[in-house]
C-alpha positions as a Python dict, from the first residue, in 0.01 Angstrom:
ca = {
    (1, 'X'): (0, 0, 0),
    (2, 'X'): (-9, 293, 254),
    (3, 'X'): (245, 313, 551),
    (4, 'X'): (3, 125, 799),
    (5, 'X'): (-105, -99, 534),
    (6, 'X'): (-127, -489, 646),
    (7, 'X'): (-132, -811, 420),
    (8, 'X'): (-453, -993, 512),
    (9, 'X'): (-450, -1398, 413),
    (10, 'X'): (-667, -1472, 112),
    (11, 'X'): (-1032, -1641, 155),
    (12, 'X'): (-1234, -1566, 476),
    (13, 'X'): (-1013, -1461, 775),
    (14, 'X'): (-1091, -1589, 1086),
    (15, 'X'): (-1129, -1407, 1416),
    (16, 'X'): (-810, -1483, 1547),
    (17, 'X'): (-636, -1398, 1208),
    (18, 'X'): (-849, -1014, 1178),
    (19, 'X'): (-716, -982, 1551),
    (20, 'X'): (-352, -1039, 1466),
    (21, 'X'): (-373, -805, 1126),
    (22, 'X'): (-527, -509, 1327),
    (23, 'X'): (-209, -592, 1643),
    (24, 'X'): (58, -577, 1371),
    (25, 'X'): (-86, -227, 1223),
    (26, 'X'): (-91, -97, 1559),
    (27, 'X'): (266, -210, 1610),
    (28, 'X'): (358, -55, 1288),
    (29, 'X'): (170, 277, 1344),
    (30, 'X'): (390, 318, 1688),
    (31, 'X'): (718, 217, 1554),
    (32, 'X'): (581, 455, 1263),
    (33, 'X'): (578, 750, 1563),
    (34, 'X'): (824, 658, 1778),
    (35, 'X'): (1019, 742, 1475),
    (36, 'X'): (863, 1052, 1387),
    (37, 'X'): (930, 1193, 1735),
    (38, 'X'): (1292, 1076, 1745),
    (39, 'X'): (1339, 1412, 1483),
    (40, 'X'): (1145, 1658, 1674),
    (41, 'X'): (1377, 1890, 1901),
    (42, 'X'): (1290, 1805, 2257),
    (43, 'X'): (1205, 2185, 2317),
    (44, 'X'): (935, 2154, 2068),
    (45, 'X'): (794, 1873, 2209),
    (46, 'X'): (808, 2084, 2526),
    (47, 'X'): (658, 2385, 2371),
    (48, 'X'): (388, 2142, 2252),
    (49, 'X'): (269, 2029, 2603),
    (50, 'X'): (278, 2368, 2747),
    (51, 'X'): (134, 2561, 2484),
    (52, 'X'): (-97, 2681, 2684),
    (53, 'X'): (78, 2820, 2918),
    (54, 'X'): (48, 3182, 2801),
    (55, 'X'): (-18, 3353, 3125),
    (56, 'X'): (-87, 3296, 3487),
    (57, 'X'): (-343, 3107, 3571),
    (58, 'X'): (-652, 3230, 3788),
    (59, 'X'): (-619, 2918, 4058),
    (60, 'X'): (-245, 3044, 4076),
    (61, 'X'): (-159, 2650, 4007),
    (62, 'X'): (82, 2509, 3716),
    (63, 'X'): (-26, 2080, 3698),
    (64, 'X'): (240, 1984, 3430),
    (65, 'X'): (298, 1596, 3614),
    (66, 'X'): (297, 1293, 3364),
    (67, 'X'): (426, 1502, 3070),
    (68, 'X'): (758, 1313, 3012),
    (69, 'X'): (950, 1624, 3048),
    (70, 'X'): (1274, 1613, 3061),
    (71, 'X'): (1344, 2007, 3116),
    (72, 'X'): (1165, 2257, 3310),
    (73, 'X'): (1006, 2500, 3083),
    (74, 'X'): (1127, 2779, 3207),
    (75, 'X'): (886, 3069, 3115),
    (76, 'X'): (654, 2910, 3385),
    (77, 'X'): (921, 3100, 3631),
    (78, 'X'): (764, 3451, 3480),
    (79, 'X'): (437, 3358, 3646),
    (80, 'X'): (525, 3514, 3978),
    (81, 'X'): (187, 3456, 4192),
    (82, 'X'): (204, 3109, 4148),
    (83, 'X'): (107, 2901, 4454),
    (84, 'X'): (121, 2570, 4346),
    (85, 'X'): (306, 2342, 4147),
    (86, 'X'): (288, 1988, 4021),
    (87, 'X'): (562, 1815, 3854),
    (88, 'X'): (529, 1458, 3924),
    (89, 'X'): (575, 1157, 3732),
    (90, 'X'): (835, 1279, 3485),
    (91, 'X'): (1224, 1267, 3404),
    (92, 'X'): (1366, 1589, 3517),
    (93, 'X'): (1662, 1582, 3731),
    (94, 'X'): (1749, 1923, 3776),
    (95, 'X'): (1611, 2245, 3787),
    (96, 'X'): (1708, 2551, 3653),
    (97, 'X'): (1793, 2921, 3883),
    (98, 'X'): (1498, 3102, 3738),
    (99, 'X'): (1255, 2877, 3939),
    (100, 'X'): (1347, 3079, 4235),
    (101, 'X'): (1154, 3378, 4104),
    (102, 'X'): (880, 3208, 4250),
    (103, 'X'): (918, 3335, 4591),
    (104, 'X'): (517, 3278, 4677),
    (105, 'X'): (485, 2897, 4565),
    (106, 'X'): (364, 2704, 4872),
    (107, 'X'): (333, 2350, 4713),
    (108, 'X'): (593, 2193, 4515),
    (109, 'X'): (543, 1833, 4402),
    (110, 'X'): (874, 1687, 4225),
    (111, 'X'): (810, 1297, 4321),
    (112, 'X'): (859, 1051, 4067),
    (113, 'X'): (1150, 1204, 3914),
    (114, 'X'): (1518, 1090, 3870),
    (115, 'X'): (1614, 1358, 4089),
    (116, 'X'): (1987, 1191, 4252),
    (117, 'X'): (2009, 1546, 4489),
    (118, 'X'): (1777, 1811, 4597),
    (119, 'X'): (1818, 2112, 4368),
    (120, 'X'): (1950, 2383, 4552),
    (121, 'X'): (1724, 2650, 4417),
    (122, 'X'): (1428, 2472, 4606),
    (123, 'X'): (1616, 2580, 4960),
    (124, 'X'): (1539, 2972, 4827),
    (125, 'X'): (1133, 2935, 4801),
    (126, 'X'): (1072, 3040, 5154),
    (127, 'X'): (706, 3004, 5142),
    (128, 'X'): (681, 2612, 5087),
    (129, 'X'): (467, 2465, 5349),
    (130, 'X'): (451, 2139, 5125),
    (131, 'X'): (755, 1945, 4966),
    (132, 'X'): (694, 1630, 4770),
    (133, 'X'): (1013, 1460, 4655),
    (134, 'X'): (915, 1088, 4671),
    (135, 'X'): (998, 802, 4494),
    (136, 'X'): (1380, 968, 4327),
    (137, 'X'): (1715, 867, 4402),
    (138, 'X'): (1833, 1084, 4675),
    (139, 'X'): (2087, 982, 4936),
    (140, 'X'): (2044, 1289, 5136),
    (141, 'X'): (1943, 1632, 5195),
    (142, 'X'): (2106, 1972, 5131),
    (143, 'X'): (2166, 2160, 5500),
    (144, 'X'): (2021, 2458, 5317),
    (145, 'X'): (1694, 2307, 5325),
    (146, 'X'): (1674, 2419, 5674),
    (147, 'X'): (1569, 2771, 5506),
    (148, 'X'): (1234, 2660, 5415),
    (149, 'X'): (1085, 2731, 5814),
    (150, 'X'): (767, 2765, 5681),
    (151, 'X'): (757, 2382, 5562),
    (152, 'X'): (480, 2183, 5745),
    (153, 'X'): (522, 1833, 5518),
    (154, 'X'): (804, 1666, 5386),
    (155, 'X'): (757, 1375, 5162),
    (156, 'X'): (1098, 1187, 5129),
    (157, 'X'): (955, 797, 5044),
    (158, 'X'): (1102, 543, 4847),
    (159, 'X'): (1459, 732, 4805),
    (160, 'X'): (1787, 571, 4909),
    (161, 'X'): (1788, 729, 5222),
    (162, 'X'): (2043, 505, 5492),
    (163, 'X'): (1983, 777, 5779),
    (164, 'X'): (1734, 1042, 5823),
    (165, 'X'): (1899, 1368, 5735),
    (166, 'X'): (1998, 1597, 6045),
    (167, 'X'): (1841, 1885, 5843),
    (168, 'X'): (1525, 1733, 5866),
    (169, 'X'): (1545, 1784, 6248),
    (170, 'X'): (1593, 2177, 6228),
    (171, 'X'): (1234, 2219, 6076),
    (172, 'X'): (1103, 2301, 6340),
    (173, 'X'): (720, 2371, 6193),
    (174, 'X'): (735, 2051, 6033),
    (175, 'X'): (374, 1852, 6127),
    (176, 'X'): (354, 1524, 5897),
    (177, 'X'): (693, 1334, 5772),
    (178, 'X'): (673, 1065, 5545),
    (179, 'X'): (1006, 843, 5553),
    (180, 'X'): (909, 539, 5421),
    (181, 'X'): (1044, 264, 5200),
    (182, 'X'): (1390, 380, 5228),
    (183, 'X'): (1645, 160, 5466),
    (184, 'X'): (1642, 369, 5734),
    (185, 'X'): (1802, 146, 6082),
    (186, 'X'): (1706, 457, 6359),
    (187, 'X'): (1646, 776, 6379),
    (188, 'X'): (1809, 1095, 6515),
    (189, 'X'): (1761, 1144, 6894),
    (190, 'X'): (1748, 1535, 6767),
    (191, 'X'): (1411, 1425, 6586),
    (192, 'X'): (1189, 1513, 6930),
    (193, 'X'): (1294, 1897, 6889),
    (194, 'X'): (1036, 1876, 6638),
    (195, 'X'): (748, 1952, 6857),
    (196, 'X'): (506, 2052, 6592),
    (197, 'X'): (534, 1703, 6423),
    (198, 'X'): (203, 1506, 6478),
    (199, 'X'): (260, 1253, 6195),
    (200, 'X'): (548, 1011, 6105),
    (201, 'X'): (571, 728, 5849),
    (202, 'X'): (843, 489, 5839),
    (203, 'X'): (724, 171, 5699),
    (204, 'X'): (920, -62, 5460),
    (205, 'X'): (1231, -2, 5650),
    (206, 'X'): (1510, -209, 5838),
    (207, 'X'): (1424, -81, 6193),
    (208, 'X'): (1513, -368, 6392),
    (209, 'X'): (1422, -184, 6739),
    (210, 'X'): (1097, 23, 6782),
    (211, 'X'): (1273, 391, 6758),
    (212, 'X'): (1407, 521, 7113),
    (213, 'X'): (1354, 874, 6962),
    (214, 'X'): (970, 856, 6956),
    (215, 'X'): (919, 736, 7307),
    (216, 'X'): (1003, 1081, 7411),
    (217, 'X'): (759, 1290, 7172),
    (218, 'X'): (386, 1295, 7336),
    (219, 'X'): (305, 1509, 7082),
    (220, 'X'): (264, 1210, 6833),
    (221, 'X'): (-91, 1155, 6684),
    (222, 'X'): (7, 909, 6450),
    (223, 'X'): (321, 623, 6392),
    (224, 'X'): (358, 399, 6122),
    (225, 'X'): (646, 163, 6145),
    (226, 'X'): (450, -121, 5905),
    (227, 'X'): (707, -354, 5755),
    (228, 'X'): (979, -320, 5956),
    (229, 'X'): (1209, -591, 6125),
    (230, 'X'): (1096, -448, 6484),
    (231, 'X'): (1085, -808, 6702),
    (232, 'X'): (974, -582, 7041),
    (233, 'X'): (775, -321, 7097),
    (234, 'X'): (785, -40, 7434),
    (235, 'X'): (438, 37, 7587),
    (236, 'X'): (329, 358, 7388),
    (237, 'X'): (50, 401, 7687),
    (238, 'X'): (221, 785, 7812),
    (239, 'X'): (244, 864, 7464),
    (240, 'X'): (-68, 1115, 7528),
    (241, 'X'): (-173, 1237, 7192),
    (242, 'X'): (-106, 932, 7032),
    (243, 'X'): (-452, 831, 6823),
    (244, 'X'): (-319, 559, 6555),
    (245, 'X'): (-17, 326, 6548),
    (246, 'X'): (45, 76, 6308),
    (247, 'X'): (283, -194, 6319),
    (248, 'X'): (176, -452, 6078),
    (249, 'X'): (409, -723, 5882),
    (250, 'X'): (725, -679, 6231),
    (251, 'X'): (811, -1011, 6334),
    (252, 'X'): (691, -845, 6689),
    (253, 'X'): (652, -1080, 7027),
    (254, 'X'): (391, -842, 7124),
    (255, 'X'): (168, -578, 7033),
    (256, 'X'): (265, -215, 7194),
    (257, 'X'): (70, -127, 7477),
    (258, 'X'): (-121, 189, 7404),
    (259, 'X'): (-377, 442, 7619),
    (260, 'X'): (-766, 379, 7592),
    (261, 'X'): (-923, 485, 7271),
    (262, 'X'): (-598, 454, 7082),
    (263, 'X'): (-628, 254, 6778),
    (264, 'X'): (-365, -28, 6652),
    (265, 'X'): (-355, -166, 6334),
    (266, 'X'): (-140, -483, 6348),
    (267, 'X'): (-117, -844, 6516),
    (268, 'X'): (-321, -867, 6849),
    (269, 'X'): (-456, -514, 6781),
    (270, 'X'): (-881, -423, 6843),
    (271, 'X'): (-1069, -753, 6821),
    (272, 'X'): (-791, -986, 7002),
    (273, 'X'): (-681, -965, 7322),
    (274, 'X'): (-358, -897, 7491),
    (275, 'X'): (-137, -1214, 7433),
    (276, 'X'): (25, -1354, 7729),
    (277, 'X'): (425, -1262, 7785),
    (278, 'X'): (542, -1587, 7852),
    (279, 'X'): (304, -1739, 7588),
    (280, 'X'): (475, -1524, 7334),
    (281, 'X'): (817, -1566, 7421),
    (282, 'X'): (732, -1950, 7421),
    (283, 'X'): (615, -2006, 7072),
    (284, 'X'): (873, -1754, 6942),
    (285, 'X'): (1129, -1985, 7076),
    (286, 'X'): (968, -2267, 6979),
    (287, 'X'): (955, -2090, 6620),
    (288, 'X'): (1321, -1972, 6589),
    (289, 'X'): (1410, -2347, 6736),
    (290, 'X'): (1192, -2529, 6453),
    (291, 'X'): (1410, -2561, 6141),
    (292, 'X'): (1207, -2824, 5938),
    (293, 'X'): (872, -2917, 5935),
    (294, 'X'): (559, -2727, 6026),
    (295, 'X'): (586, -2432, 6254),
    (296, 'X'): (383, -2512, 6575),
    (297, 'X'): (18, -2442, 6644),
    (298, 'X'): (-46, -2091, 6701),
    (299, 'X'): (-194, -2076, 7108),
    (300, 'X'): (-541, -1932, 7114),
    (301, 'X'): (-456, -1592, 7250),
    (302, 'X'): (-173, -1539, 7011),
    (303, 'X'): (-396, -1575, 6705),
    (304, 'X'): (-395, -1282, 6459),
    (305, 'X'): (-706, -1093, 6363),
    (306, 'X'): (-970, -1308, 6123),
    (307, 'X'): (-758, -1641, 6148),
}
């Protein structure tokens, strides 16, 4: 019998018996690989995905995410020019000094990683204006990070982030900053020196109060505090550039009162109107009171969207 060779039953085999021969060859031929790759050097599997890599290539962009790399192949450092690169969704957790011969990449994408710190060699490629590093294990930031002036987005989601590094306040051409899914409780008063920033996620965190910090930044287009713990919310109504605010899934009393034209996603937001105060503070009682049984009837004007 050959390697991937499978003992059918004698007579006519059935369906279900044909399916289960052709699932246990396919198990066998993957045990069969998985073994087979457990002797090939690690570099050679390396060399094998980037073969191709030979010399710089004309969109000046290296896309090298999903490869289960575990090392950065380092002769993509000799490609000087290079604008833009992509290492996503693989195992690396450090970098190595040569990437900082890249002094004219503008993109760098190193989410999905098991990146526990920020590699200091990405604080010495001055021309990043984009920094992915979402969904690793960082705790914080380096304070050489502030280096990278030129940086316009920051992607720091789904880390381990307890507090919003201070760093993050001295870039000061920073325009989006995504934050979310870590356990931030506040933010930085220092955060409204950033007078470029437009954009700011922070859902799927354990704000428990609506951010002081952001009341004083009119520059704001848009605010996402979705899935928070935020039980109050300010009126947002002098926050003049403001265009979108979501606060969706906040065990809010009210919805944040907001300028004409400026769109809320959340409870009592567009097709409901403005619940009454006292209403509100009523049934919340009335809620937080209730231990067993059904929660009370919702009142008419404190319905949410669709109910």
């Amino acid at each position: 019998m050959g390697l991937w060779a499978v003992h059918l039953p004698r007579g006519s085999p059935s369906a279900s018996q044909w399916a289960g021969a052709l699932c246990a060859s396919t198990l066998c031929m993957g045990n069969a690989i998985r073994a087979l790759v457990a002797f090939v050097p690690a570099d050679c599997c390396q060399s094998y995905l980037v073969r191709d890599l030979r010399e710089m290539p004309k969109d000046k962009m290296v896309d090298l995410s999903g490869n289960q790399l575990r090392r950065f192949p380092v002769h993509v450092c000799s490609f000087r020019e290079l604008v833009k690169l992509y290492l996503s969704d693989n195992h690396l957790n450090s970098l190595p000094p040569e990437l900082g011969q890249l002094q004219n990449l503008q993109i760098l994408a190193l989410d999905f990683n098991n990146f526990k710190a920020l590699p200091q060699v990405v604080c010495t490629l001055k021309q990043l204006c984009i920094l992915y590093l979402g969904n690793n294990k960082l705790c914080d930031l380096p304070s050489e990070l502030s280096r990278l002036q030129n940086l316009r987005t920051l992607w720091v989601e789904a880390n381990c982030l307890t507090q919003l590094p201070d760093v993050v306040c001295e870039l000061r051409l920073l325009k989006t900053l995504h934050a979310g899914s870590n356990a931030l409780r506040l933010l930085p008063a220092r955060l409204q020196c950033l007078q470029e920033l437009r954009t700011i996620w922070l859902s799927g965190n354990l704000l428990t109060d609506f951010p002081a910090v952001l009341l004083h930044m009119p520059f704001l287009e848009v605010i996402d505090v979705d899935r928070n713990s935020i039980h109050y919310f300010p009126s947002l109504a002098h926050l003049s550039s403001l265009k979108l605010v979501i606060y969706d899934h906040n065990p809010c009393r009210n919805a944040p009162k907001v300028a004409k034209g400026v769109r809320r996603v959340g409870r009592w937001a567009e097709e409901t109107p403005e619940p009454d105060p006292r209403k509100a503070r009523r049934y919340a009682l009335t809620q937080e009171e209730s231990q067993d049984g059904e929660a009370p009837a919702l009142p008419s004007l404190l319905l949410p969207p669709n109910s």
